[in-house]
Amino acid sequence: MNNNIFTKNKFALCFFATSGLLGLAIPATATAGVNLATPGDWETSISGSLPVFMVASDHDNSEKALRVQSGFNPANINFHVVAPKSDAGFTVSGHFQIDTHLQGSGVQDSGLFESRVANIQLSGDFGTIVAGKDFGVFNSSAIGDLGSQRGVGWLGGGADTANATGGRIGTGYVYANFNPQVKYISPSMGGLSFKVALINPEEPQDASVETGSPRIEGQVNYKMGTGNGSLELWSGVFQQSVDVMVGEDTFGYNMQGIDVGGHIDIASFGLTVSYTDTTGIGADGLYGGSIHDADVDGTQWYVEADYVFGKNTVGVSYGEGSQDARAADSTKGLVAVGDVDNQLTMLFVNHQMTPQLRLIGELQDYQSTVQNDYTAIVVGFQFDF
């Protein structure tokens, strides 16, 4: 790419310059939640985060842009209310999240608010039952990477990305999404735990479809200490059926997948690897995007290495999302699907300036067979409470 904001050499120089600037900030520790005065044995608290990023990007066959915008996480505030423990030995709590976004160019003052979380939780020695709207299960551990989860990641809308950005959706994992569900979370059993959920199905919008059953998602996690570090392993599965009406004919297909991954910390070094294989989901990493994804085989994977010193974290992350070509099936009204490959390389740095304020720097190089390639420099802040 000849018209990039920076050459490959400048890419590295800018990253280390950003690391040095962030290192001048005052080190501190993280914080969590604000408790509110509550009568009796009730507990009430609020928590949230306000991320703000300045993104300078250069898009092939498009434009150069400088935008102030949201990152992978929108601005959010969470309300938590915990009732007194019942005589039966379990605790009931309610959780509600309100989110808003820094809009892209041309979408100002829209007043867009959404609720990603609204659920009731029953917790006890048996584990936790969640009923309502919550984060998905499949690929949820993969989404916990440091690079994209704390920062910006893929600019899904190009130079004028509105709402939250894409993280590693389509270049490392399938998006777990926030949907109404009933979920069970087991207690830890010697480091081993699992989740299983019945989740409202996603429906492709480019055809008349029926989804008579929920999506089933499950995940197993294992965590253990390693002397001077820790190890976490995970694996998950999901399945959802879709019936498509084409005239008077009907055909069905399954969206399904499996993922495996792990994260290890040894002293100051960390390494995360994740691999996901799906059918019925394309390289974009989104559920139910199109009926033309029926029978398409997709893969998502990424590798991320990080190093922590004091209150600073620096790292490098590379990942891909791809799908295999499939011949057209005119009897089902499906068009041919070609090979797709998306790649995202990120260099990132985080510094905890105060217990509540984190400074973030990020450099990106994105390449795709179906979207405009781009490079980007990102500098931002996130206030947590």
Short mmCIF file of C-alpha atoms in Angstrom, two decimals:
data_model
loop_
_atom_site.label_atom_id
_atom_site.label_comp_id
_atom_site.label_asym_id
_atom_site.label_seq_id
_atom_site.Cartn_x
_atom_site.Cartn_y
_atom_site.Cartn_z
CA MET A 1 0.00 0.00 0.00
CA ASN A 2 1.86 3.07 -1.28
CA ASN A 3 -0.36 5.77 0.23
CA ASN A 4 -0.35 4.54 3.83
CA ILE A 5 -0.08 6.97 6.74
CA PHE A 6 3.18 5.29 7.63
CA THR A 7 5.59 2.79 6.12
CA LYS A 8 6.35 -0.52 7.81
CA ASN A 9 9.44 0.98 9.48
CA LYS A 10 7.49 4.00 10.70
CA PHE A 11 4.82 1.59 11.98
CA ALA A 12 7.29 0.14 14.50
CA LEU A 13 8.84 3.49 15.38
CA CYS A 14 5.44 5.05 16.12
CA PHE A 15 4.52 2.13 18.35
CA PHE A 16 7.61 2.40 20.53
CA ALA A 17 7.27 6.19 20.66
CA THR A 18 3.72 5.78 21.92
CA SER A 19 4.95 3.24 24.50
CA GLY A 20 7.48 5.76 25.79
CA LEU A 21 4.93 8.56 26.12
CA LEU A 22 2.50 6.36 28.01
CA GLY A 23 5.30 5.23 30.30
CA LEU A 24 5.63 8.81 31.60
CA ALA A 25 2.23 8.57 33.28
CA ILE A 26 1.90 7.84 37.00
CA PRO A 27 1.52 4.09 37.73
CA ALA A 28 -1.52 2.90 39.71
CA THR A 29 -3.84 -0.07 40.21
CA ALA A 30 -7.26 -0.94 38.79
CA THR A 31 -10.60 -0.19 40.42
CA ALA A 32 -14.06 -1.78 40.44
CA GLY A 33 -17.53 -0.46 41.20
CA VAL A 34 -19.15 2.18 43.39
CA ASN A 35 -21.28 0.95 46.30
CA LEU A 36 -24.45 2.87 47.13
CA ALA A 37 -25.96 3.29 50.57
CA THR A 38 -28.75 0.71 50.93
CA PRO A 39 -31.02 -0.06 53.91
CA GLY A 40 -31.06 -3.52 55.48
CA ASP A 41 -29.14 -6.37 53.93
CA TRP A 42 -29.64 -5.20 50.35
CA GLU A 43 -26.60 -4.35 48.23
CA THR A 44 -26.64 -1.81 45.41
CA SER A 45 -23.76 -0.70 43.22
CA ILE A 46 -22.94 0.85 39.89
CA SER A 47 -19.98 0.23 37.61
CA GLY A 48 -19.02 1.11 34.09
CA SER A 49 -16.50 2.45 31.65
CA LEU A 50 -16.07 5.44 29.31
CA PRO A 51 -13.70 4.69 26.41
CA VAL A 52 -12.70 7.48 24.00
CA PHE A 53 -10.32 6.93 21.08
CA MET A 54 -8.75 9.11 18.39
CA VAL A 55 -8.25 7.03 15.26
CA ALA A 56 -6.13 8.14 12.29
CA SER A 57 -6.73 5.73 9.41
CA ASP A 58 -5.77 5.40 5.76
CA HIS A 59 -8.07 3.24 3.62
CA ASP A 60 -7.13 1.91 0.18
CA ASN A 61 -9.48 3.07 -2.60
CA SER A 62 -11.23 5.30 -0.09
CA GLU A 63 -10.13 8.11 2.25
CA LYS A 64 -7.80 9.18 4.98
CA ALA A 65 -9.58 10.08 8.20
CA LEU A 66 -9.08 11.34 11.74
CA ARG A 67 -12.02 10.49 14.02
CA VAL A 68 -12.89 10.56 17.73
CA GLN A 69 -14.98 7.46 18.38
CA SER A 70 -15.89 4.46 20.50
CA GLY A 71 -13.71 1.39 20.74
CA PHE A 72 -14.68 -2.29 20.83
CA ASN A 73 -16.64 -1.52 23.99
CA PRO A 74 -19.12 1.36 23.97
CA ALA A 75 -19.54 3.71 26.92
CA ASN A 76 -21.59 1.81 29.51
CA ILE A 77 -23.05 2.02 32.99
CA ASN A 78 -24.11 -1.06 34.96
CA PHE A 79 -26.61 -1.22 37.83
CA HIS A 80 -26.47 -4.13 40.28
CA VAL A 81 -29.01 -4.90 43.01
CA VAL A 82 -28.49 -7.89 45.33
CA ALA A 83 -31.31 -9.05 47.61
CA PRO A 84 -30.69 -10.49 51.09
CA LYS A 85 -29.75 -14.16 51.06
CA SER A 86 -32.86 -16.35 51.16
CA ASP A 87 -33.64 -18.96 53.82
CA ALA A 88 -33.16 -21.57 51.09
CA GLY A 89 -29.48 -20.58 50.82
CA PHE A 90 -29.41 -18.80 47.46
CA THR A 91 -29.05 -15.14 46.48
CA VAL A 92 -31.13 -13.27 43.89
CA SER A 93 -29.67 -10.30 42.05
CA GLY A 94 -30.59 -8.04 39.13
CA HIS A 95 -28.19 -6.56 36.59
CA PHE A 96 -28.89 -3.89 33.98
CA GLN A 97 -26.53 -2.19 31.53
CA ILE A 98 -27.09 0.94 29.42
CA ASP A 99 -24.72 1.60 26.51
CA THR A 100 -24.13 4.56 24.23
CA HIS A 101 -21.70 5.20 21.39
CA LEU A 102 -19.51 7.94 20.03
CA GLN A 103 -20.91 8.19 16.53
CA GLY A 104 -19.11 8.21 13.21
CA SER A 105 -19.10 11.20 10.88
CA GLY A 106 -22.62 12.18 9.75
CA VAL A 107 -24.39 10.39 12.63
CA GLN A 108 -24.14 13.05 15.30
CA ASP A 109 -26.54 13.64 18.19
CA SER A 110 -28.56 10.56 17.32
CA GLY A 111 -29.35 9.84 20.96
CA LEU A 112 -28.62 6.18 20.38
CA PHE A 113 -28.85 4.15 23.57
CA GLU A 114 -29.11 0.42 23.94
CA SER A 115 -29.28 -2.16 26.69
CA ARG A 116 -26.88 -5.06 26.30
CA VAL A 117 -27.54 -6.63 29.70
CA ALA A 118 -30.81 -7.04 31.64
CA ASN A 119 -31.03 -10.21 33.69
CA ILE A 120 -31.90 -11.92 36.96
CA GLN A 121 -29.31 -14.18 38.59
CA LEU A 122 -29.83 -16.92 41.17
CA SER A 123 -26.56 -17.90 42.86
CA GLY A 124 -25.67 -20.50 45.46
CA ASP A 125 -23.51 -23.53 46.12
CA PHE A 126 -25.07 -25.07 43.00
CA GLY A 127 -23.66 -22.35 40.74
CA THR A 128 -25.49 -19.50 38.99
CA ILE A 129 -28.60 -19.40 36.82
CA VAL A 130 -28.90 -16.35 34.54
CA ALA A 131 -32.27 -15.47 32.98
CA GLY A 132 -32.56 -12.48 30.65
CA LYS A 133 -30.26 -10.64 28.28
CA ASP A 134 -26.55 -11.36 28.70
CA PHE A 135 -23.30 -12.00 26.85
CA GLY A 136 -23.14 -15.22 24.84
CA VAL A 137 -21.14 -18.33 25.74
CA PHE A 138 -19.46 -19.59 22.55
CA ASN A 139 -16.11 -17.84 21.90
CA SER A 140 -16.59 -15.71 25.04
CA SER A 141 -13.16 -16.64 26.43
CA ALA A 142 -11.50 -15.96 23.07
CA ILE A 143 -12.93 -12.42 23.14
CA GLY A 144 -11.02 -11.73 26.37
CA ASP A 145 -7.77 -10.95 24.54
CA LEU A 146 -5.86 -7.86 25.68
CA GLY A 147 -5.33 -6.22 22.30
CA SER A 148 -8.82 -5.85 20.83
CA GLN A 149 -10.95 -6.25 23.97
CA ARG A 150 -9.31 -3.24 25.66
CA GLY A 151 -8.92 -1.22 22.48
CA VAL A 152 -10.40 -0.69 19.01
CA GLY A 153 -9.57 -3.48 16.58
CA TRP A 154 -11.29 -3.84 13.21
CA LEU A 155 -12.92 -0.66 11.83
CA GLY A 156 -15.95 -2.46 10.45
CA GLY A 157 -17.54 0.66 8.98
CA GLY A 158 -14.41 2.00 7.35
CA ALA A 159 -13.23 5.56 8.01
CA ASP A 160 -16.63 6.55 9.41
CA THR A 161 -17.20 3.59 11.71
CA ALA A 162 -20.27 4.32 13.81
CA ASN A 163 -21.09 2.73 17.16
CA ALA A 164 -18.64 0.26 18.68
CA THR A 165 -15.82 -1.14 16.54
CA GLY A 166 -15.19 -4.78 15.63
CA GLY A 167 -12.30 -5.91 17.83
CA ARG A 168 -11.23 -9.23 16.32
CA ILE A 169 -14.65 -10.19 14.94
CA GLY A 170 -13.84 -11.78 11.59
CA THR A 171 -10.09 -11.78 12.27
CA GLY A 172 -9.87 -14.09 15.28
CA TYR A 173 -13.27 -15.02 16.71
CA VAL A 174 -17.03 -15.20 16.21
CA TYR A 175 -18.87 -12.49 18.13
CA ALA A 176 -20.67 -13.92 21.16
CA ASN A 177 -23.24 -11.08 21.07
CA PHE A 178 -25.80 -10.08 23.72
CA ASN A 179 -29.11 -11.96 23.44
CA PRO A 180 -31.97 -13.05 25.71
CA GLN A 181 -31.14 -16.45 27.17
CA VAL A 182 -31.29 -18.88 30.05
CA LYS A 183 -27.81 -19.88 31.17
CA TYR A 184 -26.28 -22.10 33.83
CA ILE A 185 -22.77 -21.41 35.16
CA SER A 186 -21.23 -24.12 37.31
CA PRO A 187 -19.09 -23.44 40.38
CA SER A 188 -15.36 -24.04 40.03
CA MET A 189 -14.43 -27.66 40.73
CA GLY A 190 -10.68 -27.70 41.25
CA GLY A 191 -10.27 -25.11 38.52
CA LEU A 192 -12.77 -26.78 36.14
CA SER A 193 -16.04 -25.01 35.31
CA PHE A 194 -18.59 -24.94 32.52
CA LYS A 195 -21.44 -22.88 31.05
CA VAL A 196 -24.42 -23.98 28.99
CA ALA A 197 -27.15 -21.73 27.56
CA LEU A 198 -30.34 -21.69 25.51
CA ILE A 199 -30.13 -18.44 23.53
CA ASN A 200 -32.61 -16.68 21.24
CA PRO A 201 -31.64 -17.64 17.67
CA GLU A 202 -30.19 -15.22 15.13
CA GLU A 203 -32.15 -14.97 11.85
CA PRO A 204 -30.71 -14.08 8.42
CA GLN A 205 -32.48 -10.99 7.07
CA ASP A 206 -32.21 -11.75 3.34
CA ALA A 207 -34.91 -14.45 3.18
CA SER A 208 -38.05 -15.72 4.86
CA VAL A 209 -36.81 -18.01 7.62
CA GLU A 210 -38.12 -19.94 10.59
CA THR A 211 -36.15 -20.73 13.75
CA GLY A 212 -38.27 -23.00 15.88
CA SER A 213 -35.66 -23.75 18.51
CA PRO A 214 -33.07 -21.72 20.43
CA ARG A 215 -29.35 -21.74 19.80
CA ILE A 216 -27.49 -24.07 22.17
CA GLU A 217 -24.09 -22.91 23.39
CA GLY A 218 -21.68 -24.52 25.81
CA GLN A 219 -18.16 -23.93 27.06
CA VAL A 220 -15.71 -25.66 29.43
CA ASN A 221 -12.90 -23.74 31.15
CA TYR A 222 -9.96 -24.94 33.21
CA LYS A 223 -7.72 -22.65 35.29
CA MET A 224 -4.67 -23.52 37.33
CA GLY A 225 -1.64 -21.87 38.91
CA THR A 226 1.81 -22.65 37.51
CA GLY A 227 4.13 -21.45 40.29
CA ASN A 228 5.23 -18.17 38.77
CA GLY A 229 2.18 -17.80 36.56
CA SER A 230 -1.16 -19.28 35.53
CA LEU A 231 -2.79 -21.31 32.78
CA GLU A 232 -6.31 -21.18 31.36
CA LEU A 233 -7.73 -23.54 28.73
CA TRP A 234 -11.17 -23.50 27.11
CA SER A 235 -13.29 -25.24 24.52
CA GLY A 236 -16.83 -24.53 23.35
CA VAL A 237 -19.56 -25.63 20.94
CA PHE A 238 -22.78 -24.18 19.51
CA GLN A 239 -25.64 -25.30 17.26
CA GLN A 240 -28.64 -23.54 15.71
CA SER A 241 -31.09 -24.74 13.04
CA VAL A 242 -32.51 -22.47 10.33
CA ASP A 243 -35.40 -23.29 7.95
CA VAL A 244 -35.51 -21.17 4.78
CA MET A 245 -38.66 -20.67 2.65
CA VAL A 246 -37.98 -20.29 -1.11
CA GLY A 247 -41.34 -20.01 -2.86
CA GLU A 248 -43.25 -23.12 -1.88
CA ASP A 249 -40.06 -25.03 -1.11
CA THR A 250 -38.23 -25.25 2.18
CA PHE A 251 -34.68 -26.21 2.99
CA GLY A 252 -32.84 -26.24 6.25
CA TYR A 253 -29.27 -25.81 7.42
CA ASN A 254 -27.35 -25.68 10.67
CA MET A 255 -25.09 -23.01 12.07
CA GLN A 256 -22.62 -24.84 14.26
CA GLY A 257 -19.05 -24.68 15.47
CA ILE A 258 -16.33 -25.62 17.90
CA ASP A 259 -13.48 -23.61 19.41
CA VAL A 260 -10.36 -24.32 21.47
CA GLY A 261 -7.94 -21.90 23.07
CA GLY A 262 -5.71 -21.05 25.96
CA HIS A 263 -3.81 -18.33 27.77
CA ILE A 264 -0.62 -18.77 29.78
CA ASP A 265 1.23 -16.29 31.98
CA ILE A 266 4.84 -17.01 32.95
CA ALA A 267 6.31 -14.25 35.11
CA SER A 268 5.79 -11.08 33.05
CA PHE A 269 5.07 -12.79 29.73
CA GLY A 270 1.67 -13.85 28.43
CA LEU A 271 0.57 -15.84 25.38
CA THR A 272 -2.95 -16.38 24.03
CA VAL A 273 -3.91 -18.72 21.17
CA SER A 274 -7.42 -19.39 19.87
CA TYR A 275 -8.90 -21.39 16.98
CA THR A 276 -12.55 -21.54 15.89
CA ASP A 277 -14.14 -23.68 13.16
CA THR A 278 -17.72 -23.02 12.01
CA THR A 279 -20.31 -24.04 9.44
CA GLY A 280 -23.04 -21.62 8.36
CA ILE A 281 -21.02 -18.59 9.50
CA GLY A 282 -18.74 -16.83 7.05
CA ALA A 283 -15.44 -15.02 7.43
CA ASP A 284 -17.19 -11.96 8.93
CA GLY A 285 -17.59 -13.88 12.21
CA LEU A 286 -21.27 -12.93 12.66
CA TYR A 287 -24.22 -15.22 13.34
CA GLY A 288 -26.87 -15.51 10.65
CA GLY A 289 -25.58 -12.78 8.38
CA SER A 290 -26.98 -14.33 5.20
CA ILE A 291 -28.62 -17.54 3.98
CA HIS A 292 -25.77 -17.64 1.45
CA ASP A 293 -23.54 -18.67 4.35
CA ALA A 294 -25.44 -21.99 4.49
CA ASP A 295 -22.88 -24.82 4.26
CA VAL A 296 -19.99 -22.34 4.16
CA ASP A 297 -17.01 -23.47 6.23
CA GLY A 298 -15.30 -20.70 8.17
CA THR A 299 -12.30 -20.44 10.48
CA GLN A 300 -11.15 -17.79 12.93
CA TRP A 301 -7.81 -17.79 14.74
CA TYR A 302 -5.35 -15.47 16.42
CA VAL A 303 -2.11 -15.47 18.42
CA GLU A 304 -1.28 -12.73 20.92
CA ALA A 305 1.86 -12.18 23.02
CA ASP A 306 2.13 -9.61 25.79
CA TYR A 307 4.67 -8.38 28.32
CA VAL A 308 3.82 -6.62 31.60
CA PHE A 309 6.21 -4.29 33.42
CA GLY A 310 4.90 -2.22 36.30
CA LYS A 311 1.56 -0.79 35.22
CA ASN A 312 2.42 -1.13 31.53
CA THR A 313 1.43 -3.84 29.09
CA VAL A 314 2.81 -4.08 25.56
CA GLY A 315 1.92 -6.71 23.03
CA VAL A 316 1.57 -7.91 19.46
CA SER A 317 -1.42 -9.73 18.02
CA TYR A 318 -2.10 -11.38 14.64
CA GLY A 319 -5.25 -13.13 13.49
CA GLU A 320 -7.27 -14.23 10.47
CA GLY A 321 -10.83 -15.00 9.50
CA SER A 322 -11.47 -17.02 6.34
CA GLN A 323 -14.06 -19.06 4.51
CA ASP A 324 -13.97 -21.67 1.73
CA ALA A 325 -15.64 -21.26 -1.64
CA ARG A 326 -18.92 -23.10 -2.27
CA ALA A 327 -20.70 -23.82 -5.56
CA ALA A 328 -24.11 -22.23 -6.15
CA ASP A 329 -27.25 -24.29 -5.51
CA SER A 330 -30.00 -22.75 -7.64
CA THR A 331 -32.59 -25.22 -6.33
CA LYS A 332 -32.24 -23.55 -2.94
CA GLY A 333 -31.91 -20.01 -4.25
CA LEU A 334 -28.25 -19.81 -3.15
CA VAL A 335 -25.53 -17.96 -5.02
CA ALA A 336 -21.92 -19.09 -5.28
CA VAL A 337 -19.65 -18.02 -2.44
CA GLY A 338 -15.96 -17.30 -3.04
CA ASP A 339 -12.92 -17.66 -0.83
CA VAL A 340 -12.54 -14.85 1.70
CA ASP A 341 -9.57 -14.01 3.89
CA ASN A 342 -9.35 -11.19 6.45
CA GLN A 343 -6.12 -10.42 8.35
CA LEU A 344 -5.46 -8.00 11.21
CA THR A 345 -2.09 -7.25 12.81
CA MET A 346 -2.01 -5.12 15.96
CA LEU A 347 0.71 -3.67 18.14
CA PHE A 348 -0.68 -2.32 21.41
CA VAL A 349 0.33 -0.68 24.67
CA ASN A 350 -1.71 -0.07 27.85
CA HIS A 351 -0.73 2.03 30.85
CA GLN A 352 -2.73 2.34 34.08
CA MET A 353 -2.24 6.06 34.70
CA THR A 354 -4.48 6.13 37.80
CA PRO A 355 -6.63 3.45 39.47
CA GLN A 356 -9.49 4.57 37.22
CA LEU A 357 -7.81 5.80 34.03
CA ARG A 358 -6.06 3.61 31.45
CA LEU A 359 -4.14 5.03 28.48
CA ILE A 360 -4.16 2.96 25.30
CA GLY A 361 -2.09 3.00 22.11
CA GLU A 362 -2.68 0.76 19.11
CA LEU A 363 -1.28 0.33 15.60
CA GLN A 364 -3.18 -1.68 13.00
CA ASP A 365 -2.65 -3.18 9.58
CA TYR A 366 -5.81 -4.74 8.08
CA GLN A 367 -5.95 -6.67 4.80
CA SER A 368 -8.95 -8.35 3.20
CA THR A 369 -9.97 -9.93 -0.11
CA VAL A 370 -13.45 -8.36 0.08
CA GLN A 371 -12.98 -5.05 1.94
CA ASN A 372 -10.67 -2.06 1.65
CA ASP A 373 -7.27 -2.59 3.24
CA TYR A 374 -6.27 0.05 5.77
CA THR A 375 -3.69 1.07 8.37
CA ALA A 376 -4.51 2.99 11.55
CA ILE A 377 -2.92 4.70 14.52
CA VAL A 378 -5.05 4.73 17.67
CA VAL A 379 -4.58 6.69 20.90
CA GLY A 380 -7.22 6.66 23.64
CA PHE A 381 -8.33 6.62 27.24
CA GLN A 382 -10.71 4.51 29.27
CA PHE A 383 -12.20 5.62 32.57
CA ASP A 384 -13.42 2.69 34.70
CA PHE A 385 -15.48 2.90 37.85
#
